Coordinates of C-alpha atoms and ligand atoms in Angstrom, one line a residue:
X552 CA -25.6 -9.5 -18.3
X553 CA -21.8 -10.5 -16.3
X554 CA -22.5 -8.4 -13.0
X555 CA -18.6 -9.0 -12.2
X556 CA -17.6 -7.4 -15.6
X557 CA -20.1 -4.8 -14.9
X558 CA -18.6 -3.9 -11.6
X559 CA -14.9 -3.4 -12.9
X560 CA -15.9 -1.8 -15.9
X561 CA -17.4 0.9 -13.0
X562 CA -14.4 1.1 -11.2
X563 CA -12.2 1.7 -14.3
X564 CA -14.9 4.2 -15.7
X565 CA -14.5 6.4 -11.9
X566 CA -10.9 6.0 -11.6
X567 CA -10.2 9.4 -11.7
X568 CA -13.1 10.2 -9.4
X569 CA -11.0 10.8 -6.4
X570 CA -9.1 13.8 -7.6
X571 CA -12.7 15.4 -8.0
X572 CA -13.6 14.4 -4.4
X573 CA -10.7 16.1 -3.1
X574 CA -11.0 19.1 -5.3
X575 CA -14.7 19.5 -3.7
X576 CA -13.6 18.8 -0.5
X577 CA -11.0 21.7 -0.7
X578 CA -13.3 24.1 -2.1
X579 CA -15.7 23.2 0.8
X580 CA -12.9 24.5 3.0
X581 CA -11.4 21.0 4.1
X582 CA -7.5 20.7 4.7
X583 CA -5.7 17.4 2.8
X584 CA -3.3 16.1 4.1
X585 CA -0.3 14.2 1.6
X586 CA 0.8 10.9 2.7
X587 CA 3.3 8.7 1.2
X588 CA 3.8 5.4 3.2
X589 CA 1.9 3.1 5.1
X590 CA 3.1 4.1 8.3
X591 CA 1.3 7.6 8.8
X592 CA -1.2 7.4 11.2
X593 CA -4.4 7.9 9.1
X594 CA -6.9 8.3 11.8
X595 CA -4.9 11.2 13.6
X596 CA -5.3 13.4 10.4
X597 CA -8.8 12.3 9.4
X598 CA -9.7 13.3 13.3
X599 CA -7.9 16.8 12.5
X600 CA -10.9 16.8 10.2
X601 CA -8.3 16.4 7.2
X602 CA -8.4 14.4 4.1
X603 CA -5.3 12.0 4.2
X604 CA -4.5 11.7 0.4
X605 CA -2.3 9.3 -1.0
X606 CA 0.1 11.2 -3.2
X607 CA 1.4 10.4 -6.8
X608 CA 4.5 8.0 -6.7
X609 CA 4.1 5.7 -9.2
X610 CA 5.0 7.1 -13.0
X611 CA 7.9 7.5 -15.0
X612 CA 6.7 10.6 -16.2
X613 CA 8.4 13.2 -13.6
X614 CA 11.7 11.1 -13.1
X615 CA 13.7 12.9 -15.5
X616 CA 12.6 16.3 -13.6
X617 CA 13.2 14.4 -10.3
X618 CA 17.0 13.8 -11.5
X619 CA 18.0 17.2 -12.2
X620 CA 18.0 17.3 -8.2
X621 CA 18.3 13.9 -7.5
X622 CA 21.1 11.0 -8.1
X623 CA 19.9 8.7 -11.0
X624 CA 20.5 5.9 -9.0
X625 CA 18.2 6.1 -6.7
X626 CA 15.0 4.1 -6.4
X627 CA 12.4 5.3 -9.1
X628 CA 9.2 5.7 -6.8
X629 CA 11.1 8.5 -4.5
X630 CA 12.5 10.1 -7.7
X631 CA 8.6 9.8 -9.3
X632 CA 7.3 11.2 -5.7
X633 CA 9.9 14.0 -5.7
X634 CA 9.2 15.1 -9.8
X635 CA 5.3 14.9 -8.9
X636 CA 6.0 17.7 -6.4
X637 CA 8.3 20.0 -8.1
X638 CA 6.3 19.9 -11.6
X639 CA 3.1 20.1 -9.6
X640 CA 1.6 17.2 -11.6
X641 CA 0.0 15.2 -9.0
X642 CA -3.4 16.8 -7.7
X643 CA -3.1 15.5 -4.6
X644 CA -0.1 16.9 -4.1
X645 CA -1.6 20.7 -5.4
X646 CA -4.2 20.3 -3.2
X647 CA -2.2 19.3 0.0
X648 CA -1.8 22.0 2.8
X649 CA 0.9 19.7 4.7
X650 CA 2.7 16.5 3.5
X651 CA 3.5 13.9 6.4
X652 CA 6.5 11.7 5.7
X653 CA 8.6 9.1 7.8
X654 CA 12.1 8.4 8.2
X655 CA 12.1 4.8 6.5
X656 CA 14.5 4.5 4.0
X657 CA 17.8 6.9 3.2
X658 CA 16.7 8.2 0.2
X659 CA 13.2 8.8 1.0
X660 CA 14.0 10.8 3.9
X661 CA 16.5 12.9 2.4
X662 CA 14.3 13.7 -0.4
X663 CA 11.7 15.3 2.5
X664 CA 14.6 17.5 2.8
X665 CA 14.0 19.1 -0.6
X666 CA 10.5 18.3 -0.8
X667 CA 9.8 21.1 2.4
X668 CA 11.0 23.4 0.2
X669 CA 7.9 23.1 -1.6
X670 CA 5.3 22.6 0.8
X671 CA 4.9 22.5 4.5
X672 CA 6.4 19.3 5.9
X673 CA 6.0 17.1 9.1
X674 CA 8.5 14.4 8.9
X675 CA 7.9 11.5 11.6
X676 CA 11.0 9.9 13.2
X677 CA 10.4 6.0 12.8
X678 CA 12.3 4.0 15.0
X679 CA 14.5 1.5 12.7
X680 CA 13.1 -1.5 15.0
X681 CA 9.9 -2.6 16.0
X682 CA 10.6 -5.6 18.6
X683 CA 11.4 -3.7 21.7
X684 CA 9.3 -1.2 24.2
X685 CA 11.4 1.6 23.8
X686 CA 10.6 2.0 20.0
X687 CA 7.2 2.2 20.7
X688 CA 7.4 4.6 23.2
X689 CA 9.6 6.5 20.8
X690 CA 6.8 6.0 18.1
X691 CA 4.1 7.0 20.3
X692 CA 5.6 10.2 21.2
X693 CA 6.0 11.0 17.2
X694 CA 2.5 10.3 16.9
X695 CA 1.7 12.9 19.7
X696 CA 4.0 15.5 17.9
X697 CA 2.1 14.7 15.0
X698 CA -1.3 15.3 16.4
X699 CA 0.0 18.8 18.0
X700 CA 1.2 20.1 14.6
X701 CA -2.1 19.0 12.9
X702 CA -4.0 20.7 15.8
X703 CA -1.6 23.7 15.4
X704 CA -1.6 24.1 11.6
X705 CA -5.1 23.8 11.2
X706 CA -6.5 25.2 14.7
X707 CA -8.4 22.3 15.5
X708 CA -8.6 20.1 18.7
X709 CA -8.0 16.3 18.2
X710 CA -10.2 14.8 20.7
X711 CA -10.1 11.5 22.0
X712 CA -13.7 10.9 20.7
X713 CA -12.8 12.3 17.3
X714 CA -9.8 9.6 17.2
X715 CA -11.7 6.8 18.3
X716 CA -14.6 8.0 15.7
X717 CA -12.0 7.6 12.8
X718 CA -10.5 4.6 14.0
X719 CA -13.9 2.8 14.0
X720 CA -14.3 4.2 10.4
X721 CA -11.0 2.8 8.9
X722 CA -11.7 -0.6 11.1
X723 CA -14.9 -1.2 9.1
X724 CA -13.0 -0.4 5.6
X725 CA -9.9 -2.9 6.7
X726 CA -12.1 -5.4 7.6
X727 CA -14.3 -4.9 4.5
X728 CA -10.9 -4.9 2.5
X729 CA -9.7 -8.1 4.2
X730 CA -13.3 -9.8 3.2
X731 CA -12.7 -8.8 -0.4
X732 CA -8.7 -10.1 -0.1
X733 CA -9.9 -13.4 1.1
X734 CA -11.8 -14.2 -2.0
X735 CA -7.9 -14.8 -3.4
X736 CA -8.1 -18.0 -1.0
X737 CA -10.5 -19.6 -3.0
X738 CA -9.5 -22.5 -5.5
X739 CA -9.4 -21.5 -8.3
X740 CA -9.6 -18.0 -7.7
X741 CA -12.6 -16.2 -8.4
X742 CA -10.8 -13.0 -9.8
X743 CA -7.5 -12.0 -11.7
X744 CA -4.4 -10.4 -9.5
X745 CA -5.2 -7.2 -12.0
X746 CA -8.8 -7.0 -10.9
X747 CA -7.8 -7.1 -7.1
X748 CA -5.4 -4.3 -7.9
X749 CA -8.3 -2.4 -9.5
X750 CA -10.6 -2.8 -6.3
X751 CA -7.7 -1.9 -4.1
X752 CA -7.1 1.3 -6.0
X753 CA -10.7 2.1 -5.8
X754 CA -10.5 2.3 -2.0
X755 CA -7.3 3.9 -1.6
X756 CA -8.3 7.1 -3.7
X757 CA -11.8 7.4 -2.4
X758 CA -11.9 9.5 0.5
X759 CA -15.7 8.7 1.9
X760 CA -14.8 5.8 3.9
X761 CA -18.1 4.9 4.9
X762 CA -19.2 4.5 1.3
X763 CA -16.2 2.8 0.4
X764 CA -16.5 -0.1 3.1
X765 CA -19.9 -0.5 1.7
X766 CA -19.3 -0.8 -1.9
X767 CA -15.9 -3.1 -1.0
X768 CA -18.8 -5.5 1.1
X769 CA -21.0 -5.4 -2.2
X770 CA -18.5 -6.3 -4.3
X771 CA -17.4 -9.3 -2.6
X772 CA -20.7 -10.3 -2.3
X773 CA -21.4 -10.7 -6.2
X774 CA -18.3 -12.3 -6.6
X775 CA -18.8 -14.7 -3.8
X776 CA -22.3 -15.0 -5.2
X777 CA -21.4 -15.8 -8.7
X778 CA -18.9 -18.4 -7.8
X779 CA -21.3 -20.1 -5.7
X780 CA -23.5 -20.3 -8.4
X781 CA -20.8 -22.1 -10.8
X782 CA -19.0 -19.1 -12.4
X783 CA -15.2 -19.5 -13.2
X784 CA -13.3 -17.0 -14.6
X785 CA -10.0 -18.2 -13.9
X786 CA -8.7 -21.5 -15.3
X787 CA -7.8 -23.9 -12.1
X788 CA -4.3 -24.9 -13.8
X789 CA -2.9 -21.5 -13.4
X790 CA 0.2 -21.6 -10.6
X791 CA -1.1 -19.2 -7.7
X792 CA 1.2 -16.6 -6.9
X793 CA 2.2 -14.1 -4.1
X794 CA 3.7 -11.0 -4.8
X795 CA 6.0 -9.4 -2.0
X796 CA 8.5 -6.6 -1.9
X797 CA 8.5 -3.0 -2.7
X798 CA 4.8 -1.0 -3.6
X799 CA 3.8 -2.2 -6.7
X800 CA 1.0 0.3 -8.1
X801 CA 1.1 2.4 -11.6
X802 CA 3.9 1.5 -13.8
X803 CA 5.0 -1.6 -12.2
X804 CA 1.8 -3.1 -12.5
X805 CA 3.1 -4.2 -15.9
X806 CA 4.8 -7.5 -13.7
X807 CA 0.8 -8.4 -12.9
X808 CA 0.4 -8.3 -16.6
X809 CA 3.1 -10.4 -17.5
X810 CA 2.1 -12.9 -14.8
X811 CA -1.3 -13.3 -16.0
X812 CA -0.4 -13.3 -19.9
X813 CA 2.2 -16.5 -19.0
X814 CA -0.9 -18.2 -17.6
X815 CA -0.1 -17.8 -13.8
X816 CA -2.7 -15.8 -11.4
X817 CA -1.6 -13.5 -8.6
X818 CA -4.1 -14.6 -5.3
X819 CA -1.8 -12.2 -2.8
X820 CA -0.4 -8.8 -2.5
X821 CA 1.9 -9.1 0.9
X822 CA 3.3 -5.6 0.1
X823 CA 2.5 -2.2 1.2
X824 CA 0.3 -1.8 -2.4
X825 CA -1.9 -4.9 -0.8
X826 CA -2.7 -6.6 2.4
X827 CA 0.0 -5.5 4.6
X828 CA -1.6 -2.2 5.9
X829 CA -4.8 -4.2 6.9
X830 CA -3.0 -7.0 8.7
X831 CA -4.2 -5.6 12.0
X832 CA -6.9 -3.4 13.4
X833 CA -6.8 -0.7 15.9
X834 CA -7.9 -1.9 19.0
X835 CA -10.9 0.0 19.9
X836 CA -11.1 -0.7 23.5
X837 CA -7.6 0.9 24.3
X838 CA -6.8 4.5 24.2
X839 CA -6.6 5.6 21.0
X840 CA -3.5 7.0 20.6
X841 CA -1.5 4.1 22.3
X842 CA -3.6 1.5 20.0
X843 CA -2.8 3.5 16.6
X844 CA 1.0 3.6 17.7
X845 CA 1.0 -0.6 18.3
X846 CA -0.9 -0.9 15.2
X847 CA 1.1 1.7 12.9
X848 CA 4.4 0.2 14.2
X849 CA 3.7 -3.4 13.2
X850 CA 4.3 -3.1 9.4
X851 CA 7.1 -5.2 8.3
X852 CA 9.1 -2.8 6.2
X853 CA 12.5 -3.6 5.5
X854 CA 13.5 -0.2 6.6
X855 CA 12.9 -2.1 10.0
X856 CA 15.7 -4.1 11.1
X857 CA 15.4 -6.7 12.1
X858 CA 12.1 -7.1 9.9
X859 CA 10.5 -10.3 11.2
X860 CA 7.4 -9.3 11.1
X861 CA 7.6 -9.3 7.3
X862 CA 8.7 -13.2 7.5
X863 CA 5.9 -14.1 9.8
X864 CA 3.2 -12.6 7.9
X865 CA 4.6 -14.1 4.7
X866 CA 4.8 -17.4 6.2
X867 CA 0.8 -17.2 6.8
X868 CA 0.0 -15.7 3.7
X869 CA 2.0 -18.7 1.7
X870 CA 0.0 -21.2 3.8
X871 CA -3.4 -19.5 3.7
X872 CA -3.8 -18.6 0.1
X873 CA -2.0 -22.2 -0.8
X874 CA 0.8 -20.2 -2.6
X875 CA 2.7 -22.4 -5.4
X876 CA 5.2 -19.1 -6.2
X877 CA 6.7 -16.1 -4.6
X878 CA 7.5 -13.4 -6.5
X879 CA 9.7 -10.8 -4.6
X880 CA 9.6 -7.3 -6.5
X881 CA 12.8 -4.7 -5.9
X882 CA 12.3 -1.3 -7.3
X883 CA 16.1 -0.4 -8.4
X884 CA 18.3 0.9 -5.6
X885 CA 16.1 -0.2 -3.0
X886 CA 19.0 -1.5 -0.9
X887 CA 17.1 -2.4 2.0
X888 CA 14.6 -4.9 0.0
X889 CA 16.8 -6.0 -2.2
X890 CA 19.4 -6.9 1.1
X891 CA 16.2 -9.1 2.4
X892 CA 15.8 -11.1 -1.0
X893 CA 18.5 -13.5 0.8
X894 CA 16.5 -14.1 3.8
X895 CA 13.4 -14.2 2.0
X896 CA 14.8 -16.9 -0.5
X897 CA 16.0 -19.0 2.1
X898 CA 12.8 -18.8 4.0
X899 CA 10.4 -19.2 1.2
X900 CA 12.5 -22.1 -0.5
X901 CA 14.1 -23.4 2.7
X902 CA 11.4 -23.6 5.1
X903 CA 7.7 -23.0 3.2
X904 CA 9.2 -25.2 0.6
X905 CA 7.7 -22.9 -1.9
X906 CA 9.3 -21.5 -5.3
X907 CA 10.7 -17.9 -5.2
X908 CA 12.0 -15.5 -7.3
X909 CA 13.0 -11.7 -7.2
X910 CA 12.7 -9.4 -9.7
X911 CA 14.2 -6.3 -9.8
X912 CA 12.8 -3.2 -12.1
X913 CA 12.2 0.3 -12.3
X914 CA 9.1 2.4 -13.8
X915 CA 10.2 2.3 -17.6
X916 CA 8.8 -0.4 -19.6
X917 CA 12.4 -1.0 -21.6
X918 CA 12.3 -4.3 -19.1
X919 CA 9.4 -5.8 -20.5
X920 CA 11.0 -8.1 -22.7
X921 CA 13.7 -9.9 -20.3
X922 CA 10.5 -9.8 -17.3
X923 CA 8.7 -11.7 -19.6
X924 CA 11.3 -14.6 -20.2
X925 CA 12.4 -15.1 -16.8
X926 CA 9.0 -15.0 -15.4
X927 CA 7.1 -17.2 -18.3
X928 CA 10.4 -19.7 -17.1
X929 CA 9.3 -19.1 -13.6
X930 CA 6.0 -20.2 -14.0
X931 CA 6.3 -22.8 -16.3
X932 CA 8.3 -25.0 -13.5
X933 CA 5.3 -24.7 -10.9
Ligands
BJ8_465 S1 6.2 0.5 5.1 S2 7.7 -0.4 1.9 S3 5.1 2.5 2.0 S4 8.6 2.7 3.2 S5 11.2 1.0 -2.6 S6 11.2 4.1 -1.1 S7 12.0 1.2 0.8 S8 14.0 2.7 -1.5 S9 8.3 2.2 -0.2 FE1 7.2 2.0 1.6 FE2 6.8 2.8 3.9 FE3 8.1 0.7 3.9 FE4 5.5 0.6 2.9 FE5 12.7 3.4 -0.2 FE6 12.5 1.1 -1.1 FE7 12.3 2.8 -2.8 FE8 10.5 2.3 -0.8

C-alpha cells in the first residue's frame, strides 16, 4: 500500500466536506462570514464566534451571468465571484450572513458595490502602500471598524482573550502549513505541485483549524518518512518551478497540470493561493489588534504601490526552493499584476539569474494548446 497515494485519495474523496461543515455550523446557529482575499483578518471574524469562509471565485461557470452586469474585459476572478453571488451557486455565499471585502484592485472594490445589493457587506479600506507608519495606523483603524461591525451584527463582544485564542489557533495552522510547504525544498521534491495544491485546498475549506493543523502535521510526517526511506515519486531531472502572480485555484490549475505534463515540477507557490499568507505569524506577545494589523498589512499584493514586499519574499523563496524557473501567472485584465511583470522579469532574470516567463490567461480552457506550446518551450530551456 502506498501511504502517500492513500492520503491524496482520501483528500480527493473529501473535497466537498467543507460545505457540509459550514451547513452544520449554520444549522447549529453559528454565523458565517464570506471572504475573498488574504488581507481579511481571519482571527477577528473567528473571535466573533463566526466562521470565515472563502467564497467561490475560480470557475468559469458563472462568468456569463456576471457579464450581464459587469464589463467583459474585467478580471475573471472578479466576474466569477460576482457571478457566484448573483446566481446563488456558491454554498458558502448562500450561507454567509456578512461578506467582508477590501479595497484592493479597482475592479474588486467596484464589484463590491453591486454585491452589497444581495448581501450585507463590510468593505475594509485598504491603504495603497504598506511601508509607512501612517499606512499601519489607517489599517489598524479599519481592523477596529471590522471588529465593531461584527460585534454589532452578531450581538457579541470580541474580547482580547478571544482574539488571543484565535491568533494562537491560526498561528498553529500557519506553522503546520509552512512545515508542509517546506517539503518542496527537498531535491528532488517528494510530491508534485498538483498534490501540494490538493493539500492546500483541503486546509482552506476545512474550518476546524485545530484538526486541520493536526492533519497537516501528519501528512508532512508520512511524506518525510517515505522520502527518508528512499521513496522517490518525482524524477530528479525535472526543472523546479516557482509560481507567482495572481491566485491560481480552480480553472487556472490547468497551468500546474501543463507544467507537470511537460516534465517540470512546481515546488513553490508564492501567490495568494500558496505560501504568501503563511509568510508571517501574528506576534502573540503584542496587543492583538496591533499584531493582527501588522501581519495582514505585510502581504505583498500588486494592489500596493510600491510592492517591495513581493520582491523581497520572492527573492528568499527562489533561493530556499532552489528554483530553476519562475512562471508569473496573470489573469486577463489584472492590470496591477500585469504592470509588475516588467519589474519581476528584471529582478528574476537580472538579479537572481533565474529564467522567467509571464503567462496571461483566463478561466476558459480555450488557450490550453497555446499554453502547452509556451510552457513546454520554457521548460525545455531550463
Ligand atoms: S492579496 S492577490 S487575494 S487582492 S487577479 S481580483 S488583483 S484584477 S486577487 Fe488578490 Fe487579495 Fe491581492 Fe491576494 Fe484584482 Fe488582479 Fe483580479 Fe486579483
